[in-house]
Tab-separated table of C-alpha atoms in Angstrom:
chain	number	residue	atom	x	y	z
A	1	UNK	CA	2.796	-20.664	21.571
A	2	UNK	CA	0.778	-23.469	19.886
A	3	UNK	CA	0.712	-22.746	16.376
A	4	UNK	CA	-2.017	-23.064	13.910
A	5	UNK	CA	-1.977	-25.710	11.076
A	6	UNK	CA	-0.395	-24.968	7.926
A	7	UNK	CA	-2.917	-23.523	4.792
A	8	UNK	CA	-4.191	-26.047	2.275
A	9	UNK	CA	-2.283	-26.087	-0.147
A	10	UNK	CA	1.290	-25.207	0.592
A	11	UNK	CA	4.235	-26.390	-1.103
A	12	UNK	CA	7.152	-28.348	0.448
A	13	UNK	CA	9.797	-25.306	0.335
A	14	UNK	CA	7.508	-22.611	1.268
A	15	UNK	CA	5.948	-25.420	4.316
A	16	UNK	CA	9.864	-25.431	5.681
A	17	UNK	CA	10.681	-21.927	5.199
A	18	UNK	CA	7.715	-21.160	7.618
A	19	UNK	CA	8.291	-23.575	10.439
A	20	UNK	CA	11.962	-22.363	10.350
A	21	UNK	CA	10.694	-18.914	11.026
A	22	UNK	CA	8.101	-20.295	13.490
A	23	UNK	CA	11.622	-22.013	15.366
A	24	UNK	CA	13.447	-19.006	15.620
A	25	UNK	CA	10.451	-16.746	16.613
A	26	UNK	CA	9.940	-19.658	19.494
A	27	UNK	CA	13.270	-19.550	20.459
A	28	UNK	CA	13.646	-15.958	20.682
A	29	UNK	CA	10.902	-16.152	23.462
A	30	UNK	CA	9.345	-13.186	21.563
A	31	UNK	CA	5.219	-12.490	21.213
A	32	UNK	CA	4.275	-10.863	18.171
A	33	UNK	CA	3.671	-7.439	19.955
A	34	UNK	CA	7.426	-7.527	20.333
A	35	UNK	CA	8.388	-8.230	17.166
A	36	UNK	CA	6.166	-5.275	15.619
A	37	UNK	CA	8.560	-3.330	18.388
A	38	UNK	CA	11.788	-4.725	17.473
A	39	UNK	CA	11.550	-5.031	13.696
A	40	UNK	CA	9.675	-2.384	11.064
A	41	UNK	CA	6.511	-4.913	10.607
A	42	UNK	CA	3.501	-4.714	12.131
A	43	UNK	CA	1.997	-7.913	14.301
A	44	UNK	CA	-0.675	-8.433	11.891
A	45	UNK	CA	1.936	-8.622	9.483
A	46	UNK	CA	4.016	-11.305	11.531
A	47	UNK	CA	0.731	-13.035	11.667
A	48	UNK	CA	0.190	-13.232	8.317
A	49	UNK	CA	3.930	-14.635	7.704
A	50	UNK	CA	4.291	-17.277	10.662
A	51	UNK	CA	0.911	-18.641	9.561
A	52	UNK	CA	1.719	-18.851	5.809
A	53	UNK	CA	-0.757	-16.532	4.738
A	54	UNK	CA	1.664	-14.446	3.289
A	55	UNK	CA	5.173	-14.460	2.131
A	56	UNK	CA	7.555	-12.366	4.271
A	57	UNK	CA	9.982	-9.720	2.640
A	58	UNK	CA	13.835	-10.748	2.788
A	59	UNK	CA	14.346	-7.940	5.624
A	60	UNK	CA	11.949	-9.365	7.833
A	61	UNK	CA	13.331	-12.931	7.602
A	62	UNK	CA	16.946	-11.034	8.213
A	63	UNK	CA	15.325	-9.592	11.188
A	64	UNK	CA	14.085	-12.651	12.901
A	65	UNK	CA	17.399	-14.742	12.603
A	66	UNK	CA	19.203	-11.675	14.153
A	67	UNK	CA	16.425	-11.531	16.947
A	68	UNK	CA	17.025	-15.625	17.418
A	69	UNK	CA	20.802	-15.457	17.005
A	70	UNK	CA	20.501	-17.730	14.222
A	71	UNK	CA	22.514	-17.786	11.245
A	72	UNK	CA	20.958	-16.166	8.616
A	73	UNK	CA	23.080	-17.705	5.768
A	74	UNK	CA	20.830	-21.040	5.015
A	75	UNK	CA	17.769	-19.695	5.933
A	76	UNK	CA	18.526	-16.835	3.070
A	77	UNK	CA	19.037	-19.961	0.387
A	78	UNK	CA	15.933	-20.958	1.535
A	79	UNK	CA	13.861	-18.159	1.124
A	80	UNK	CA	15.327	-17.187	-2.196
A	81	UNK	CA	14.110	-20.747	-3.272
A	82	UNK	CA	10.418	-20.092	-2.203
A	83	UNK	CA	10.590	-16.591	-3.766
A	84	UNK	CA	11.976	-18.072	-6.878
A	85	UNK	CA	9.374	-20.326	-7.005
A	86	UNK	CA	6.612	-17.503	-6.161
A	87	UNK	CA	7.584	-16.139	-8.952
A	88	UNK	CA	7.315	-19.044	-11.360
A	89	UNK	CA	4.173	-19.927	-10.346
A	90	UNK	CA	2.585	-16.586	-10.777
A	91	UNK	CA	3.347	-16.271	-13.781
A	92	UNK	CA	2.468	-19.783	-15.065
A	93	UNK	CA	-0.949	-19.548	-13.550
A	94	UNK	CA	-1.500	-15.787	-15.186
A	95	UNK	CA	-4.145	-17.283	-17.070
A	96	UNK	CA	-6.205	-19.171	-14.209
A	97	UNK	CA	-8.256	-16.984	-12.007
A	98	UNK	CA	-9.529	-17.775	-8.470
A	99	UNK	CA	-11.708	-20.412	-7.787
A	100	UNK	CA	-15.173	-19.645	-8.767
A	101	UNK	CA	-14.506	-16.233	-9.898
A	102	UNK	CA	-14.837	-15.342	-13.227
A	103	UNK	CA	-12.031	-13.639	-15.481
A	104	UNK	CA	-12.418	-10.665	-17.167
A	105	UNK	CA	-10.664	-10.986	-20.626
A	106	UNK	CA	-6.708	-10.679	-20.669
A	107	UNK	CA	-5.876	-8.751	-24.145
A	108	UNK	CA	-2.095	-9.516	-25.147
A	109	UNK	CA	-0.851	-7.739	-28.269
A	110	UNK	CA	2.925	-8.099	-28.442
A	111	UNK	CA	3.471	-4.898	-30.361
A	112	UNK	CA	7.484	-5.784	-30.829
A	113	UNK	CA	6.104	-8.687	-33.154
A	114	UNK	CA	4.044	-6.522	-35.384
A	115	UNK	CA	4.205	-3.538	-37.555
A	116	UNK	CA	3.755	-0.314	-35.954
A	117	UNK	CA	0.447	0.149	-38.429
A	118	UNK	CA	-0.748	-3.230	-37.886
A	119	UNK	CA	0.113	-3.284	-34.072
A	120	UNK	CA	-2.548	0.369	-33.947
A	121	UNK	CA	-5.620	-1.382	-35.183
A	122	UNK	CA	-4.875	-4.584	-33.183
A	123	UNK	CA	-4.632	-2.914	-29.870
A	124	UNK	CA	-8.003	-1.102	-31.605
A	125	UNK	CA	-9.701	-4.014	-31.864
A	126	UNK	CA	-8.678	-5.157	-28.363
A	127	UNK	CA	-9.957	-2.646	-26.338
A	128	UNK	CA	-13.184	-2.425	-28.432
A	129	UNK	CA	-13.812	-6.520	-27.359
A	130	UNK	CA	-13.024	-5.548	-24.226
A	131	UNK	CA	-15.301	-2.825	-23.555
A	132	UNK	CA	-18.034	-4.806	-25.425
A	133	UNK	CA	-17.641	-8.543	-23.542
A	134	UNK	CA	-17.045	-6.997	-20.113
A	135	UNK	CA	-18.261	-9.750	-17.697
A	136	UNK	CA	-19.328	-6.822	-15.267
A	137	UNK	CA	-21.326	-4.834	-17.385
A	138	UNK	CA	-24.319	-4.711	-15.870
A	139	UNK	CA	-23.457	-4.127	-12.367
A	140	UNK	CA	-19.903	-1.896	-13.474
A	141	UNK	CA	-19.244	1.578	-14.742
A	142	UNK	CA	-16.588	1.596	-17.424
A	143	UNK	CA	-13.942	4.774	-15.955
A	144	UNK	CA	-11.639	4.519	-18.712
A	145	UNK	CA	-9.699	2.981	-21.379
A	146	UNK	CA	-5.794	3.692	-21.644
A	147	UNK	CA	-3.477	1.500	-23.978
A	148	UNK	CA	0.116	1.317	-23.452
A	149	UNK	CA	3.120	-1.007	-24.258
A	150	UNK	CA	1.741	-4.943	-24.421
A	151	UNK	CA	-1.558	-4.974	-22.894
A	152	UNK	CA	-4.197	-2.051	-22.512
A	153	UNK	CA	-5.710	-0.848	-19.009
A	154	UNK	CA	-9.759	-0.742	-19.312
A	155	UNK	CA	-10.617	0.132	-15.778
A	156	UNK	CA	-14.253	-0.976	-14.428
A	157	UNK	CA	-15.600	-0.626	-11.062
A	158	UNK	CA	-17.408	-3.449	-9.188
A	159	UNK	CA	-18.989	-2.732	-5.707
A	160	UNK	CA	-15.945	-1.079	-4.233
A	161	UNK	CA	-13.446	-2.821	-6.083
A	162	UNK	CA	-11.614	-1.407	-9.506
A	163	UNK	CA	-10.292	-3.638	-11.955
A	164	UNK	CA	-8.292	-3.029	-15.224
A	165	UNK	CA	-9.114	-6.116	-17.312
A	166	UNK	CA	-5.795	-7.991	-17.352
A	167	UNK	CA	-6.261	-9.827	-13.888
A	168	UNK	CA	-8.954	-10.365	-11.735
A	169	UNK	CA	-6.944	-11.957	-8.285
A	170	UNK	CA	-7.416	-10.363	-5.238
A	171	UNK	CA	-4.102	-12.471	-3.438
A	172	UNK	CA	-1.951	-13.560	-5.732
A	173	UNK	CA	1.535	-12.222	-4.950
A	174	UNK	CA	3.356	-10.130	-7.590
A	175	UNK	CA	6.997	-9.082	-6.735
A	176	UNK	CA	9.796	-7.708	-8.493
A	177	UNK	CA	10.661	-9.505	-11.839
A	178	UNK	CA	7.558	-11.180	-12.302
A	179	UNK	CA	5.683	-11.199	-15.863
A	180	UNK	CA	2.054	-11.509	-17.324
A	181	UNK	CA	-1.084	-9.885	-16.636
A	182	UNK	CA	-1.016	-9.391	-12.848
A	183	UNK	CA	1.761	-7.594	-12.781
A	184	UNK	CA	-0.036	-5.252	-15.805
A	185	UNK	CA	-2.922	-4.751	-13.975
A	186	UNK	CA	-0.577	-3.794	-11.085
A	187	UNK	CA	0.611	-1.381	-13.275
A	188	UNK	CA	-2.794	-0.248	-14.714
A	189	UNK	CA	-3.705	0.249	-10.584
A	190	UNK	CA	-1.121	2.410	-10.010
A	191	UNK	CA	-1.585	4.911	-12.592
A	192	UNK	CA	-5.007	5.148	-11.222
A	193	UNK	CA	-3.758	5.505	-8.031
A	194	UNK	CA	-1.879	8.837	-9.817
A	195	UNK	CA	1.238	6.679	-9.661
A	196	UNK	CA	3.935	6.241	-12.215
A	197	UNK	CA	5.307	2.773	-12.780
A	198	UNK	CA	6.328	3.113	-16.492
A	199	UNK	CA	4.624	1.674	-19.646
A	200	UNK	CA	1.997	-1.326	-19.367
A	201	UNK	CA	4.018	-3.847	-20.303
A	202	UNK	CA	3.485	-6.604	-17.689
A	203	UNK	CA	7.109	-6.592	-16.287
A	204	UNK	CA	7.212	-5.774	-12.614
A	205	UNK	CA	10.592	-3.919	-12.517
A	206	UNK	CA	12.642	-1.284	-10.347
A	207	UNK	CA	10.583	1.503	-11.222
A	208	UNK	CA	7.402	-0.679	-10.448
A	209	UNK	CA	8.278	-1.824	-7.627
A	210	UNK	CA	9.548	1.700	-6.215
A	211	UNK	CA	5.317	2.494	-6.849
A	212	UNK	CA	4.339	-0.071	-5.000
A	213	UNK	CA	6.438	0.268	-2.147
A	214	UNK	CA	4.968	4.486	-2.476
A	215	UNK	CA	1.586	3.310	-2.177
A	216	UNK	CA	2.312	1.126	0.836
A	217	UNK	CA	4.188	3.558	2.680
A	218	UNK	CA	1.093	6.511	1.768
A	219	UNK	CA	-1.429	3.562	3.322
A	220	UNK	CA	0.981	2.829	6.176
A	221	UNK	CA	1.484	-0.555	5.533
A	222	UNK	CA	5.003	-2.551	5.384
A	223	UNK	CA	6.595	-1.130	2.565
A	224	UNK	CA	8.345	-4.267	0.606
A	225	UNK	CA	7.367	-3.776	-2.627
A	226	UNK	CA	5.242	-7.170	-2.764
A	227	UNK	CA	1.950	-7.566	-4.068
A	228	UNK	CA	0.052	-9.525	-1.903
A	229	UNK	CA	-3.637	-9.715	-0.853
A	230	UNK	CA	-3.711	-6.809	1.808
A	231	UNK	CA	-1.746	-4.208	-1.228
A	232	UNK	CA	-4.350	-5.893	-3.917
A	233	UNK	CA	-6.914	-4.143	-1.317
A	234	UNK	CA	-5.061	-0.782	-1.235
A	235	UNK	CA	-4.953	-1.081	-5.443
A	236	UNK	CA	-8.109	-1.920	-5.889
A	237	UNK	CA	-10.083	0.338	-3.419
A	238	UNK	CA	-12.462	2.658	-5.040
A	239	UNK	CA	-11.890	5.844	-3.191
């Protein structure tokens, strides 16, 4: 198979941890309709990872040494590396949106920090500015304002798509442990979605991530708990 050339841009750990998998999926002798028949992910999904669209979940990278008869062991220290990373970088580009896309504002009231009087007419004040300087506002319809733990969920529609005004990405992945406003508007998502991931506090934990993996499984995609760009669809989907 002649593979396709690496995304612009791609970082050194996450570059190796993908021609690794594209080395064992070549010396299995495997297409990618086979691998959607021997492992629980689809071929679009396989796609997605051997291209480095997307990163894979730990069971499908478990899967793929077993189908090469490779020894899993290193190329587990490598992926926790990249997913280490993933996570790093998420959070400490929370406050960057994507290119050419403007941000809608991210309101962060650490309520732990503050009296429970004074913490009230913050969060007040918040969701007022938020409501008020909505970059959308004349092409969205405000569907509701809910405040709960750190930051507040003030859901707007645009076109098809719904957003909660802590994060405006579309791709960015989000996975268990991560911090900051995507994984709140995660969180703001899935109550919308009638889901329960806990309070809005920005932490992407256990019961989070059990959500997420609930909404996947409803939309019949690969249920591994990660945020990436086709869940962010499934999130943000105006039904």
């Amino acid at each position: 198979m002649r593979w396709k050339a690496l995304p612009e841009p791609l970082d050194p750990q996450t570059a190796q941890l993908v021609v690794e998998l594209r080395q064992l999926k070549d010396h299995s002798g495997l297409s990618l309709k086979s691998l959607q028949a021997k492992t629980p992910f689809s071929r679009s999904s396989w796609e997605r990872y051997l291209n480095g669209k997307a990163l894979p979940p730990q069971a499908a990278v478990e899967a793929l040494a077993k189908l090469a008869g490779a020894d899993v062991t290193p190329l587990l220290a490598l992926y926790d590396a990249v997913r280490r990373e993933s996570i790093t970088a998420a959070v400490t580009s929370a406050d960057s949106g994507p290119a050419g896309q403007e941000r809608a504002p991210e309101p962060e009231i650490r309520v732990a920090a503050l009296s429970v009087a004074v913490g009230a007419l913050l969060l007040s004040a918040v969701i007022s500015v938020v409501l008020i300087t909505d970059p959308w506002s004349e092409h969205a319809s405000t569907a509701g304002v809910t405040g709960v733990g750190k930051y507040t969920c003030a859901y707007a529609r645009h076109g098809d798509q719904l957003f909660a005004g802590d994060s405006t990405t579309t791709s960015r992945l989000v996975m268990r442990n991560a911090t900051g406003p995507d994984a709140a508007e995660v969180q703001c998502l899935l109550l919308r979605h009638k889901l329960s991931p806990g309070d809005v506090d920005g932490y992407f934990g256990e019961r989070t991530e059990a959500e997420v993996k609930r909404l996947q499984r409803l939309d019949h995609v690969p249920a591994d708990g990660i945020v990436g760009e086709q869940t962010w669809a499934l999130l943000r989907h105006v039904g």
